[in-house]
CSV table of C-alpha atoms in Angstrom, one decimal:
chain,number,residue,atom,x,y,z
I,1,MET,CA,101.9,118.0,103.6
I,2,GLU,CA,100.6,120.8,101.3
I,3,SER,CA,100.1,120.5,97.5
I,4,GLU,CA,99.9,123.5,95.2
I,5,PRO,CA,97.6,124.9,93.8
I,6,THR,CA,95.2,123.2,96.2
I,7,ALA,CA,97.1,124.7,99.2
I,8,GLU,CA,96.2,128.2,97.9
I,9,LEU,CA,92.6,127.2,97.7
I,10,ILE,CA,92.7,125.8,101.3
I,11,ARG,CA,94.2,129.1,102.6
I,12,ALA,CA,91.6,131.1,100.7
I,13,GLN,CA,88.8,128.9,102.1
I,14,LEU,CA,90.2,129.2,105.6
I,15,ARG,CA,90.2,133.0,105.4
I,16,ARG,CA,86.6,133.0,103.9
I,17,LEU,CA,85.3,130.7,106.7
I,18,ARG,CA,87.0,132.7,109.4
I,19,LEU,CA,85.6,136.0,108.2
I,20,ALA,CA,82.1,134.4,107.8
I,21,ALA,CA,82.3,133.3,111.4
I,22,ASP,CA,83.2,137.0,112.3
I,23,LEU,CA,86.5,135.9,114.0
I,24,THR,CA,89.7,138.0,113.9
I,25,GLN,CA,92.9,136.1,113.3
I,26,GLU,CA,93.7,136.6,117.0
I,27,ASP,CA,90.3,135.2,118.2
I,28,PHE,CA,90.4,132.2,115.8
I,29,GLY,CA,94.0,131.5,116.7
I,30,LYS,CA,93.1,131.2,120.4
I,31,GLN,CA,90.6,128.5,119.6
I,32,VAL,CA,93.0,126.5,117.5
I,33,HIS,CA,95.9,127.1,119.9
I,34,PHE,CA,97.8,129.4,117.5
I,35,SER,CA,98.8,133.1,117.8
I,36,GLY,CA,97.1,135.7,115.6
I,37,SER,CA,100.4,136.2,113.8
I,38,GLN,CA,100.7,132.5,113.1
I,39,ILE,CA,97.2,132.5,111.6
I,40,SER,CA,98.2,135.5,109.4
I,41,ALA,CA,101.3,133.6,108.2
I,42,ILE,CA,99.2,130.5,107.3
I,43,GLU,CA,96.7,132.6,105.4
I,44,LEU,CA,99.4,134.4,103.5
I,45,GLY,CA,101.3,131.2,102.6
I,46,GLN,CA,104.3,132.1,104.8
I,47,ARG,CA,103.7,129.2,107.2
I,48,PRO,CA,102.7,125.6,106.3
I,49,PHE,CA,99.6,124.0,107.7
I,50,ASP,CA,99.1,120.3,108.5
I,51,ARG,CA,96.3,117.8,109.0
I,52,LEU,CA,95.9,118.5,112.7
I,53,PHE,CA,95.5,122.2,112.2
I,54,LEU,CA,92.9,121.8,109.4
I,55,LYS,CA,91.0,119.3,111.6
I,56,ARG,CA,90.8,121.9,114.4
I,57,ALA,CA,89.9,124.7,112.0
I,58,ASP,CA,87.0,122.6,110.6
I,59,GLU,CA,85.7,122.0,114.1
I,60,VAL,CA,86.0,125.7,115.2
I,61,LEU,CA,84.5,127.0,111.9
I,62,ASN,CA,81.8,124.3,111.6
I,63,SER,CA,82.8,123.7,108.0
I,64,ASP,CA,81.7,120.1,107.9
I,65,GLY,CA,85.2,118.8,107.1
I,66,LEU,CA,85.7,121.1,104.1
I,67,LEU,CA,89.3,122.0,104.8
I,68,LEU,CA,90.4,118.5,105.6
I,69,GLY,CA,88.6,117.2,102.6
I,70,LEU,CA,90.5,119.6,100.3
I,71,LEU,CA,93.7,118.3,101.8
I,72,ARG,CA,92.7,114.7,101.1
I,73,ILE,CA,91.9,115.7,97.4
I,74,ALA,CA,95.4,117.3,97.2
I,75,GLU,CA,97.0,114.2,98.6
I,76,LEU,CA,95.2,111.9,96.2
I,77,HIS,CA,96.1,114.1,93.2
I,78,GLY,CA,99.7,114.0,94.4
I,79,GLN,CA,99.8,110.3,93.9
I,80,PRO,CA,102.0,108.9,91.1
I,81,HIS,CA,100.5,109.0,87.6
I,82,PHE,CA,100.6,105.2,87.4
I,83,LEU,CA,98.3,104.9,90.4
I,84,ARG,CA,95.6,107.4,89.4
I,85,PRO,CA,93.7,105.1,87.0
I,86,TRP,CA,93.5,102.5,89.7
I,87,LEU,CA,92.3,104.9,92.3
I,88,ASP,CA,89.5,106.0,90.0
I,89,ALA,CA,88.5,102.3,89.5
I,90,GLU,CA,88.7,101.6,93.2
I,91,ARG,CA,86.4,104.6,94.1
I,92,SER,CA,83.8,103.6,91.6
I,93,ALA,CA,83.9,99.9,92.2
I,94,THR,CA,80.8,97.9,93.2
I,95,GLN,CA,82.9,94.8,94.0
I,96,LEU,CA,86.6,94.4,95.0
I,97,ARG,CA,88.6,91.2,95.1
I,98,CYS,CA,92.0,91.4,96.6
I,99,TYR,CA,94.8,89.0,97.5
I,100,HIS,CA,98.2,89.6,99.1
I,101,PRO,CA,100.6,86.8,99.9
I,102,THR,CA,102.5,88.6,102.7
I,103,LEU,CA,100.5,91.5,104.1
I,104,ILE,CA,96.9,92.4,105.1
I,105,PRO,CA,95.4,94.3,102.1
I,106,GLY,CA,95.6,98.1,102.4
I,107,LEU,CA,91.8,98.6,102.5
I,108,LEU,CA,91.6,96.4,105.7
I,109,GLN,CA,94.7,97.7,107.5
I,110,THR,CA,94.5,99.4,110.9
I,111,GLU,CA,96.3,102.7,111.2
I,112,HIS,CA,98.9,101.2,113.5
I,113,TYR,CA,99.5,98.2,111.2
I,114,ALA,CA,99.7,100.5,108.1
I,115,ARG,CA,102.2,102.8,109.9
I,116,ALA,CA,104.4,99.9,110.9
I,117,VAL,CA,104.4,98.5,107.3
I,118,ILE,CA,105.1,101.9,105.7
I,119,ARG,CA,107.7,102.9,108.3
I,120,ALA,CA,109.7,99.7,107.4
I,121,ASP,CA,111.0,101.7,104.4
I,122,ASP,CA,114.0,103.5,105.9
I,123,LEU,CA,114.2,105.8,102.9
I,124,LEU,CA,110.9,107.6,103.9
I,125,SER,CA,110.9,110.6,106.2
I,126,GLU,CA,108.5,110.6,109.2
I,127,ASP,CA,106.3,113.2,107.4
I,128,GLU,CA,106.1,111.1,104.3
I,129,VAL,CA,105.2,108.1,106.4
I,130,GLU,CA,102.4,110.0,108.0
I,131,ARG,CA,101.2,111.3,104.6
I,132,ARG,CA,101.0,107.8,103.2
I,133,VAL,CA,99.2,106.5,106.3
I,134,ALA,CA,96.6,109.2,106.0
I,135,ILE,CA,96.0,108.5,102.4
I,136,ARG,CA,95.7,104.8,103.1
I,137,MET,CA,93.1,105.5,105.8
I,138,ASP,CA,91.2,107.9,103.6
I,139,ARG,CA,91.0,105.3,100.8
I,140,GLN,CA,89.2,102.9,103.2
I,141,ALA,CA,86.3,105.3,103.4
I,142,ILE,CA,84.8,103.7,100.3
I,143,LEU,CA,83.9,100.7,102.4
I,144,THR,CA,81.7,102.6,104.8
I,145,ARG,CA,80.3,105.3,102.5
I,146,ALA,CA,76.5,105.8,102.5
I,147,ASP,CA,76.1,105.6,98.7
I,148,ASN,CA,76.6,102.0,97.5
I,149,PRO,CA,79.8,100.9,99.1
I,150,PRO,CA,81.6,98.1,97.3
I,151,ILE,CA,81.5,94.5,98.4
I,152,LEU,CA,85.0,93.5,99.4
I,153,PHE,CA,86.3,89.9,99.1
I,154,ALA,CA,89.8,89.4,100.5
I,155,VAL,CA,92.0,86.3,100.7
I,156,ILE,CA,94.9,86.4,103.1
I,157,GLU,CA,97.5,83.9,104.3
I,158,GLU,CA,97.5,82.3,107.8
I,159,ALA,CA,101.3,82.9,107.8
I,160,THR,CA,100.6,86.7,107.5
I,161,LEU,CA,98.5,86.5,110.6
I,162,ARG,CA,101.2,84.7,112.6
I,163,ARG,CA,104.2,86.8,111.4
I,164,VAL,CA,104.7,88.6,114.7
I,165,ASP,CA,107.3,89.1,117.4
I,166,GLU,CA,106.9,90.5,120.9
I,167,SER,CA,106.9,94.1,119.8
I,168,PHE,CA,104.4,93.5,117.0
I,169,ARG,CA,101.9,91.2,118.8
I,170,GLY,CA,99.7,94.0,120.1
I,171,ILE,CA,99.5,95.6,116.6
I,172,MET,CA,98.6,92.3,115.0
I,173,THR,CA,96.0,91.5,117.7
I,174,GLN,CA,94.3,94.8,117.0
I,175,GLN,CA,94.6,94.1,113.3
I,176,ILE,CA,92.9,90.7,113.5
I,177,ASP,CA,90.2,92.1,115.7
I,178,HIS,CA,89.6,94.8,113.1
I,179,LEU,CA,89.3,92.1,110.4
I,180,LEU,CA,86.7,90.3,112.4
I,181,GLU,CA,84.8,93.6,113.0
I,182,CYS,CA,84.8,94.3,109.3
I,183,VAL,CA,83.3,90.9,108.6
I,184,LYS,CA,80.7,91.4,111.3
I,185,ARG,CA,79.7,94.8,110.0
I,186,GLY,CA,78.9,93.3,106.6
I,187,GLY,CA,80.0,94.0,103.1
I,188,VAL,CA,83.4,92.3,103.7
I,189,MET,CA,84.3,88.6,103.3
I,190,ILE,CA,87.8,87.4,104.4
I,191,LEU,CA,89.0,84.0,103.6
I,192,VAL,CA,92.3,82.5,105.0
I,193,ILE,CA,94.6,80.2,103.2
I,194,PRO,CA,95.9,77.7,105.9
I,195,ILE,CA,99.6,77.4,106.5
I,196,GLU,CA,99.4,73.8,105.4
I,197,VAL,CA,99.0,74.9,101.8
I,198,SER,CA,102.6,75.5,101.1
I,199,VAL,CA,102.4,76.2,97.3
I,200,HIS,CA,99.6,77.7,95.2
I,201,VAL,CA,99.1,80.0,92.2
I,202,GLY,CA,98.8,83.2,94.2
I,203,LEU,CA,102.3,83.2,95.6
I,204,SER,CA,103.7,85.0,92.6
I,205,GLY,CA,102.4,88.3,93.9
I,206,PRO,CA,99.5,90.5,95.1
I,207,PHE,CA,96.7,91.8,92.9
I,208,THR,CA,93.3,93.4,93.2
I,209,LEU,CA,90.3,93.3,90.9
I,210,ALA,CA,87.6,96.0,90.7
I,211,ARG,CA,84.2,95.6,89.1
I,212,GLY,CA,82.7,98.9,87.9
I,213,GLY,CA,79.1,99.9,87.8
I,214,ASP,CA,79.0,99.0,84.1
I,215,GLY,CA,80.1,95.5,84.9
I,216,ASP,CA,83.6,95.9,83.5
I,217,TRP,CA,86.6,94.8,85.5
I,218,THR,CA,89.9,96.5,86.1
I,219,GLY,CA,92.9,94.9,87.8
I,220,TYR,CA,95.9,96.3,89.7
I,221,LEU,CA,99.3,94.7,90.2
I,222,GLU,CA,101.8,95.9,92.9
I,223,ASN,CA,105.5,95.6,92.9
I,224,GLN,CA,108.5,97.0,94.8
I,225,VAL,CA,108.8,100.1,92.5
I,226,ASP,CA,105.4,101.0,91.2
I,227,GLY,CA,102.2,99.3,90.0
I,228,ALA,CA,100.2,98.6,86.9
I,229,THR,CA,96.5,99.0,86.1
I,230,ILE,CA,95.2,96.1,84.0
I,231,ASP,CA,92.4,96.5,81.5
I,232,LYS,CA,93.2,94.1,78.7
I,233,ALA,CA,90.8,91.3,78.4
I,234,GLU,CA,93.4,88.5,78.2
I,235,GLU,CA,95.3,89.8,81.2
I,236,LEU,CA,92.0,90.2,83.2
I,237,ALA,CA,91.1,86.6,82.3
I,238,THR,CA,94.4,85.5,83.8
I,239,LEU,CA,93.8,87.4,87.0
I,240,HIS,CA,90.3,86.0,87.3
I,241,ALA,CA,91.7,82.5,86.8
I,242,ARG,CA,94.3,83.2,89.5
I,243,TRP,CA,91.6,84.4,91.8
I,244,ASP,CA,89.6,81.2,91.4
I,245,GLY,CA,92.7,79.2,92.1
I,246,ILE,CA,93.4,81.2,95.3
I,247,ARG,CA,89.9,80.9,96.6
I,248,SER,CA,89.9,77.2,95.9
I,249,VAL,CA,92.7,76.6,98.5
I,250,ALA,CA,91.3,79.0,101.1
I,251,LEU,CA,89.2,77.9,104.1
I,252,PRO,CA,85.4,78.6,103.9
I,253,LYS,CA,84.1,81.8,105.6
I,254,GLY,CA,83.2,80.2,108.9
I,255,GLN,CA,86.5,78.3,109.3
I,256,SER,CA,88.5,81.4,108.3
I,257,GLU,CA,86.9,83.4,111.0
I,258,LEU,CA,87.5,80.7,113.6
I,259,LEU,CA,91.1,80.5,112.6
I,260,MET,CA,91.5,84.3,113.0
I,261,LYS,CA,90.0,84.0,116.5
I,262,GLU,CA,92.2,81.1,117.3
I,263,VAL,CA,95.3,83.0,116.4
I,264,MET,CA,94.3,85.9,118.8
I,265,GLU,CA,93.5,83.5,121.6
I,266,SER,CA,96.8,81.6,121.3
I,267,TRP,CA,98.7,84.9,121.9
I,268,SER,CA,96.7,85.7,125.0
I,269,THR,CA,97.9,82.4,126.6
I,270,ILE,CA,101.6,83.1,125.9
């Protein structure tokens, strides 16, 4: 889960913080459940570190999340080039509009739901699954940041809420509860397209729109292989028209929330 050269910076900062705390490698190791020789190997780059180790190190060294934060930066920089322009737009957005025909949008997924969705790709190793889950959870921090978090409007399908089997019901119950909590917290509106609406303009694929602080919009389209950031005026106009069409067939806010609650309650009686 390391990324060079950021990994070198993390190791250097780890050693600096340890020395500033007047801890030997042996003393520090005891507090993070490692041996002194293991700490030495990590600082020298002879042994890898992971997210759990850095979290413990931040706590012991009172570093206010510095080490874990550096790892998050490394992970984001390790994203494919096609995604980086969108990540910049997402982080600086004042408003986000997202629609997905088959999944809960990533910014609203619980960790368990995200892991189940990502793990469905049999080509991914368990380490890669966990790396992608961590990145997805980190991206959600924009919704709760203290400095001008974006307003998020999301449209989802009732069919997505009801796509469960016995093994997935608990994850989906937790996921819907999370959606309702996000709405209750404020800054998030979730509308649901009822299952009776069999055909509409959004079914051709998911997309997200981000409005920047300057008022300009950026779009993002997902597909099975990669994604595309959209900034041409005519293409953005098409996405805005699609958004209007999608919203027009969704239930109003209050009815959408009632439907989500009804889905949860129906499972509790099974």
